Short mmCIF file of C-alpha atoms and ligand atoms in Angstrom, two decimals:
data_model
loop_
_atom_site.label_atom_id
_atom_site.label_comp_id
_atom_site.label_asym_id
_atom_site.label_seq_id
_atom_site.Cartn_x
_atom_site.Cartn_y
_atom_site.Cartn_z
CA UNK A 1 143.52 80.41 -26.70
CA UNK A 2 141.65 83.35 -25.21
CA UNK A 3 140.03 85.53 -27.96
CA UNK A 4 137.41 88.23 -26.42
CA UNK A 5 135.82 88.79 -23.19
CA UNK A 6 132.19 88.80 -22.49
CA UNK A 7 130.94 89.93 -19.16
CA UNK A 8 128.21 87.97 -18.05
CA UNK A 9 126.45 90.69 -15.73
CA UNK A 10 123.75 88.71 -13.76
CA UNK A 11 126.61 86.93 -11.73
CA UNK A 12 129.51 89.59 -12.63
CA UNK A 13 131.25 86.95 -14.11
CA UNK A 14 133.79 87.08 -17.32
CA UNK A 15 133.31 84.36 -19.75
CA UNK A 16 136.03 83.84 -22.24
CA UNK A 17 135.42 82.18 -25.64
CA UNK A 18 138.17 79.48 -26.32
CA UNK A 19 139.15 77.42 -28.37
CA UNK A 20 140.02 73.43 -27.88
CA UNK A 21 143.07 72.15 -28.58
CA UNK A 22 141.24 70.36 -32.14
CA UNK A 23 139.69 73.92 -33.19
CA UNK A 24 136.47 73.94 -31.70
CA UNK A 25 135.12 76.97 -29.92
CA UNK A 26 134.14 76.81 -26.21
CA UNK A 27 132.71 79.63 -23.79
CA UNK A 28 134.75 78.95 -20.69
CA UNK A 29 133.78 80.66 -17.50
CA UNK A 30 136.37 79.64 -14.73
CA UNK A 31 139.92 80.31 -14.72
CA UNK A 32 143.06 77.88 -14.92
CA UNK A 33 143.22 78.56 -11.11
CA UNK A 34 140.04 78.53 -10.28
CA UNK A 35 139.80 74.80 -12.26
CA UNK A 36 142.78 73.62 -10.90
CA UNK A 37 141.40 74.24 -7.07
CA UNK A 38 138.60 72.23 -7.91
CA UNK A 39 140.71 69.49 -9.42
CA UNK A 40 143.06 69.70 -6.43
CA UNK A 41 139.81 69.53 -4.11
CA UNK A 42 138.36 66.69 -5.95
CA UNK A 43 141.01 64.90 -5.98
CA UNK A 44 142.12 64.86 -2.07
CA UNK A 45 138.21 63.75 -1.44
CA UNK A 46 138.92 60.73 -3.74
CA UNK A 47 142.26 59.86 -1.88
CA UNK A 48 140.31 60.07 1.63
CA UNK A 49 137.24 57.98 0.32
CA UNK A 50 139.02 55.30 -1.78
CA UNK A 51 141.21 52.73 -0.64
CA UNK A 52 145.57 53.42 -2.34
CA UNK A 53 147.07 50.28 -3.79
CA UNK A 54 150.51 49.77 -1.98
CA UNK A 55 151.17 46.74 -4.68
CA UNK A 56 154.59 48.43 -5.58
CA UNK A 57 154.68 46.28 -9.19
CA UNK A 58 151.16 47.52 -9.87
CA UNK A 59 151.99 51.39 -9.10
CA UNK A 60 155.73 50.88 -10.89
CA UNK A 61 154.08 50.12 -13.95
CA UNK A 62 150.93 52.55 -13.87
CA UNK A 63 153.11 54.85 -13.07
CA UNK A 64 155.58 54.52 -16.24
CA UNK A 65 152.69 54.16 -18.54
CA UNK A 66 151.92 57.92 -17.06
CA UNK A 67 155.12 59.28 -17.13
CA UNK A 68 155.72 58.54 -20.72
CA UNK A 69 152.70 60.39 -21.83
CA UNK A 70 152.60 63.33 -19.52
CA UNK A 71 156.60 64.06 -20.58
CA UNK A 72 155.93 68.30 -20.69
CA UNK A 73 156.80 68.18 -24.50
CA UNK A 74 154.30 65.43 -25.39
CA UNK A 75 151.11 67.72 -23.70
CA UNK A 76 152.88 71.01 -25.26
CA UNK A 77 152.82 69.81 -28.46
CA UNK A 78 148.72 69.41 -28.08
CA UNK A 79 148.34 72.28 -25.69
CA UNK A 80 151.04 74.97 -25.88
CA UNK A 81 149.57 76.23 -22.50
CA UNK A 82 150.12 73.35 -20.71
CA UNK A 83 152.56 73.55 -17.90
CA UNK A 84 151.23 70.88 -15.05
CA UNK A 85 153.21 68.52 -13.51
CA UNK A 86 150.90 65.35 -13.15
CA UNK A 87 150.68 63.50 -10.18
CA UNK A 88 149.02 59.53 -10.54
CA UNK A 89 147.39 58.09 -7.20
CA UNK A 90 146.33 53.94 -8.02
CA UNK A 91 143.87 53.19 -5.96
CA UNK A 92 142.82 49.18 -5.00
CA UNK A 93 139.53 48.51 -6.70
CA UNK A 94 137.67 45.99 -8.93
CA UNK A 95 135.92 49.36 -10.90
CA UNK A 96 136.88 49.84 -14.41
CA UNK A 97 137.99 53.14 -14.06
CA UNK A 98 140.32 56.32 -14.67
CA UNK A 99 140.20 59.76 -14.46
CA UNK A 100 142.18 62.80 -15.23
CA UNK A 101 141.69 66.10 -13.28
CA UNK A 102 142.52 69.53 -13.69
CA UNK A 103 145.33 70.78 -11.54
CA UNK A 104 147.46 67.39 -13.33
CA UNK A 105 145.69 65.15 -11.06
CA UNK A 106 145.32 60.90 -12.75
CA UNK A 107 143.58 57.77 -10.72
CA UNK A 108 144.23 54.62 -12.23
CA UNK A 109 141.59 51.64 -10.56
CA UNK A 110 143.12 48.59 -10.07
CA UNK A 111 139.88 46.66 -11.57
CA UNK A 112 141.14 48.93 -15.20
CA UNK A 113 144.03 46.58 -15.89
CA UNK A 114 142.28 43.55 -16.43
CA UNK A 115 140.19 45.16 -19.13
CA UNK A 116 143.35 47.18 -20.55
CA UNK A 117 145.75 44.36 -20.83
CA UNK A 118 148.86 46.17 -22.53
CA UNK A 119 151.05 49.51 -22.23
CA UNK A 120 149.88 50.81 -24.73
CA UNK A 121 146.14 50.17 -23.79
CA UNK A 122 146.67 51.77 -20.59
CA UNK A 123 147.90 54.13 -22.32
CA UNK A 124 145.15 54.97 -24.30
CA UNK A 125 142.72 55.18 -21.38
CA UNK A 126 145.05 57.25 -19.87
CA UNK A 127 145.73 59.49 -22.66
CA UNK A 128 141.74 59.88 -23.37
CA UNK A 129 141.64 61.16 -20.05
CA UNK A 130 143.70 64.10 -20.35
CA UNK A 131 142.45 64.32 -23.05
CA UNK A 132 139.60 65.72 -21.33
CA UNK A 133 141.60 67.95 -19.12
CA UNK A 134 143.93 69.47 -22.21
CA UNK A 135 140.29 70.74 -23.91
CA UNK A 136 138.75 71.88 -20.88
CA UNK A 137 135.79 69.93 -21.08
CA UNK A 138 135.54 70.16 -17.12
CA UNK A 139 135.68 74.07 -17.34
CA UNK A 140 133.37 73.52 -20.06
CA UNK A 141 130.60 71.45 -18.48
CA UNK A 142 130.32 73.64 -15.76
CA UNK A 143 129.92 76.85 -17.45
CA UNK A 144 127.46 75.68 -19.66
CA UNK A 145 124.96 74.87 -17.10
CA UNK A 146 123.39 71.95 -18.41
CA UNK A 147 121.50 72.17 -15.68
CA UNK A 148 120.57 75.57 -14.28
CA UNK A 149 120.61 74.70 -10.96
CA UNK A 150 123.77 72.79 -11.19
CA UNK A 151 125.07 75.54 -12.61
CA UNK A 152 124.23 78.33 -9.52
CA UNK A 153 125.67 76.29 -7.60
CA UNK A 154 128.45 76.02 -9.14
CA UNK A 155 128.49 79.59 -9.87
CA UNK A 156 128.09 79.95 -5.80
CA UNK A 157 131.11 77.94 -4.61
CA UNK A 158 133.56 79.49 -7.47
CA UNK A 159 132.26 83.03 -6.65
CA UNK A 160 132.72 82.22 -2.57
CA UNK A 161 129.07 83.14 -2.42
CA UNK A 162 126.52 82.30 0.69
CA UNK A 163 124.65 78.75 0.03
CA UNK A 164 126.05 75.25 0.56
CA UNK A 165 128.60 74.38 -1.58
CA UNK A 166 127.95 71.59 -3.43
CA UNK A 167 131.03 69.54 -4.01
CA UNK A 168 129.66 66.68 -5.56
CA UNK A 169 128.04 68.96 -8.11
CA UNK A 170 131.82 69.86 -8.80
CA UNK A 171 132.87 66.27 -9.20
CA UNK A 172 130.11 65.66 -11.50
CA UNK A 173 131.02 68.57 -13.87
CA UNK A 174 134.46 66.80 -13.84
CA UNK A 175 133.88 63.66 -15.24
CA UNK A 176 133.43 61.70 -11.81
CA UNK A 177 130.09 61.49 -11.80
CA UNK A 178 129.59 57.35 -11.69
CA UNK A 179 132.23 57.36 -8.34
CA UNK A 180 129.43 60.01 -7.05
CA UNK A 181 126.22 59.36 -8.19
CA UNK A 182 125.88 62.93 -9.91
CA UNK A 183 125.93 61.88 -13.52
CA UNK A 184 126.83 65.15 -15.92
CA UNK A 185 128.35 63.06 -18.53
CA UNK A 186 130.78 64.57 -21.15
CA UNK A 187 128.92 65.37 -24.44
CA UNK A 188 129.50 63.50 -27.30
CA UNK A 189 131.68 66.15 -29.26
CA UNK A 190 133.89 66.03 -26.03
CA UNK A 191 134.25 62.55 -25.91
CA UNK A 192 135.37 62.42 -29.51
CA UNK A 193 137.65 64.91 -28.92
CA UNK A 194 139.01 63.20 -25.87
CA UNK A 195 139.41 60.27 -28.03
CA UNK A 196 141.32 62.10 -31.16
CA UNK A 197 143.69 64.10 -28.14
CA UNK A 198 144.40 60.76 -26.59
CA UNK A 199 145.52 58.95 -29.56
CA UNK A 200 147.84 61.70 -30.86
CA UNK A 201 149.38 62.15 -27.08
CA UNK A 202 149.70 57.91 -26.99
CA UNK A 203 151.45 58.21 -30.18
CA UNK A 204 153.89 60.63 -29.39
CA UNK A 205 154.71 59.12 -26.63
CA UNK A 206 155.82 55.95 -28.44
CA UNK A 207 152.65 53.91 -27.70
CA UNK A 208 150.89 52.23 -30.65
CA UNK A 209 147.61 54.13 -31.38
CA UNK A 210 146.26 50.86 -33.17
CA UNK A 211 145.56 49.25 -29.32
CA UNK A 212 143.26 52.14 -28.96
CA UNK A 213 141.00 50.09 -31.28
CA UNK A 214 141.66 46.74 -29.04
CA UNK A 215 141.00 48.25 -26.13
CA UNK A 216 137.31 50.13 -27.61
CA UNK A 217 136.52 46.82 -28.76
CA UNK A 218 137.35 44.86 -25.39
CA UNK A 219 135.56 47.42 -23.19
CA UNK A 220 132.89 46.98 -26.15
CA UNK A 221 132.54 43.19 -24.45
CA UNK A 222 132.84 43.50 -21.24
CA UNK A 223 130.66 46.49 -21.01
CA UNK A 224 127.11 46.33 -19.24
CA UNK A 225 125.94 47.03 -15.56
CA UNK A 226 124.61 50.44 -14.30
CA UNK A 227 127.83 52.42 -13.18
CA UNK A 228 129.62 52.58 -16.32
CA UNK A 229 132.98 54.55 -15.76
CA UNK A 230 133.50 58.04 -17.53
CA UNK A 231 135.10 56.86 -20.57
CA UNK A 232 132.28 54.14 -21.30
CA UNK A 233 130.18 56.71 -21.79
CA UNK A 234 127.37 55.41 -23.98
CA UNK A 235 127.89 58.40 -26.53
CA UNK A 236 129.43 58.44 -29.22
CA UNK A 237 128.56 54.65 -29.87
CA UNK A 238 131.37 51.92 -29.35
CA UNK A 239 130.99 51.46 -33.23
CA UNK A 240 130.88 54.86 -34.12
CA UNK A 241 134.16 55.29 -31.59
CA UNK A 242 136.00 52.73 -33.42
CA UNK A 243 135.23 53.84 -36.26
CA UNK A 244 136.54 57.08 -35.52
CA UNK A 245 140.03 55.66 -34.08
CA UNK A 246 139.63 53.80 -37.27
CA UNK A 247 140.05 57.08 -39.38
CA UNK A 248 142.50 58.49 -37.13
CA UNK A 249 145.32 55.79 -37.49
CA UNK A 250 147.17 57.21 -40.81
CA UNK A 251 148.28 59.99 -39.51
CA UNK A 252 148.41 58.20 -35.61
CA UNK A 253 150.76 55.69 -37.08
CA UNK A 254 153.27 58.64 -38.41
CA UNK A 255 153.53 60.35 -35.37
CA UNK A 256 153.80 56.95 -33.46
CA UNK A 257 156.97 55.76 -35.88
CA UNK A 258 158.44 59.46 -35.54
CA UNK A 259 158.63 58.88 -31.64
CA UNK A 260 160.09 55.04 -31.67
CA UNK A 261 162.59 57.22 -34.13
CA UNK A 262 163.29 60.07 -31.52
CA UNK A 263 163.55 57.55 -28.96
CA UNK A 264 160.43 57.43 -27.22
CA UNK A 265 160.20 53.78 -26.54
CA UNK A 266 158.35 53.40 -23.24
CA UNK A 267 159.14 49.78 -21.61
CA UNK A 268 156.59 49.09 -18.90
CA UNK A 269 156.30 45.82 -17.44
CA UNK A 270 152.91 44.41 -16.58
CA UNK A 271 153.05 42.99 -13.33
ZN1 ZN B 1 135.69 60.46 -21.86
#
């Protein structure tokens, strides 16, 4: 929700102060629009660079795990502002990946389902990646200009200014920095966040939060290498993450049994 206004006069820019869908205040410096061109952007580059699975069982069931949780009244529930329509591209890979883009934009990997196994783990890496768009933490990274040059540039291509743009620098602020090379990770507070959006919006949906602690503990496992995807990001700690999912399943449970009640029973079929 929008609060006050501060100018920002060195770049003529309006900064807004925010605040996340879990309460915590955020200085946001793009616009809805001006996020969602970059998410639309960001995501046509992926479709031209990556390969799209045609495996119609694979994309059928993808496909239903995203439906059920992007259902309008599911994300309005978190985000009263949220009007997207979500669109899901699978593309044929052995990464470990998903993403989530502003502008209701979700890529699935291929290489994802053999680490989540289930619906409902899918659907918790799926739902943590919203997550991420619901709080604005891709709005967020870039207007806090982690790095200063990172952020002039970025500053640059939203303002249409002179100077290269620099659209990896975009992806990176986005959370698809290990696809790119750019790494801008999501802070640690974000993450969490991410975590404690996705299990509410996997629970409403009629998916059982308590796989969001199987699936934590399998990447847990199988994790290692140098490109970790996005949502292996090494902070907060796998422990400290399950931990926090941990703490999270009371009330993740209730809102879980209200949905199997109000008849939102997603049946997906693995393939
Ligand atoms: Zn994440």
């Amino acid at each position: 929700m929008k609060r006050m206004l501060i100018t920002a006069g060195l770049f003529g820019l309006v900064a807004c102060t925010a605040t996340s869908p879990t309460g915590r205040d955020q200085i946001l410096m793009f616009s809805a629009d001006e996020m969602r061109t970059m998410g639309d952007q960001s995501f046509e580059q992926i479709k031209q660079k990556e390969k799209i699975s045609t495996d119609k069982a694979i994309n059928a069931y993808v496909q239903c795990v995203t439906a059920a949780l992007t259902k309008p009244e599911h994300l309005q529930a978190i985000d009263a502002s949220q009007t997207e329509s979500w669109d899901l591209v699978v593309f044929d890979s052995d990464q470990v990946n998903a993403f989530a883009l502003p502008g209701g934009h979700i890529g699935v990997y291929t290489g994802l389902l053999k680490a989540a196994q289930t619906p409902d783990q899918l659907a918790a890496v799926i739902g943590h990646e919203i997550g991420h768009v619901l709080a604005d933490h891709g709005n967020e990274q870039v207007s806090r200009g982690q790095a200063t040059e990172m952020g002039m540039q970025m500053i640059q291509v939203a303002l249409g200014a002179t100077g290269t743009p620099n659209q990896d620098m975009i992806m990176a602020g986005l959370g698809l920095g290990a696809q790119y090379g750019v790494i801008l990770p999501f802070g640690r507070q974000q993450e969490s966040e991410s975590d404690v959006i996705g299990i509410e919006l996997m629970a409403r949906a009629g998916f059982d939060p308590a796989q969001s602690i199987t699936l934590w503990q399998n990447m847990a496992k199988a994790s290692g290498g140098s490109a970790q995807p996005e949502f292996m990001s090494t902070h907060p700690s796998h422990d400290t993450r399950i931990t926090e999912l941990s703490n999270r399943q009371p009330e993740s449970q209730a809102l879980y049994k209200q949905a199997q009640q109000q008849g939102y029973r997603p049946s997906c079929k693995v393939p």
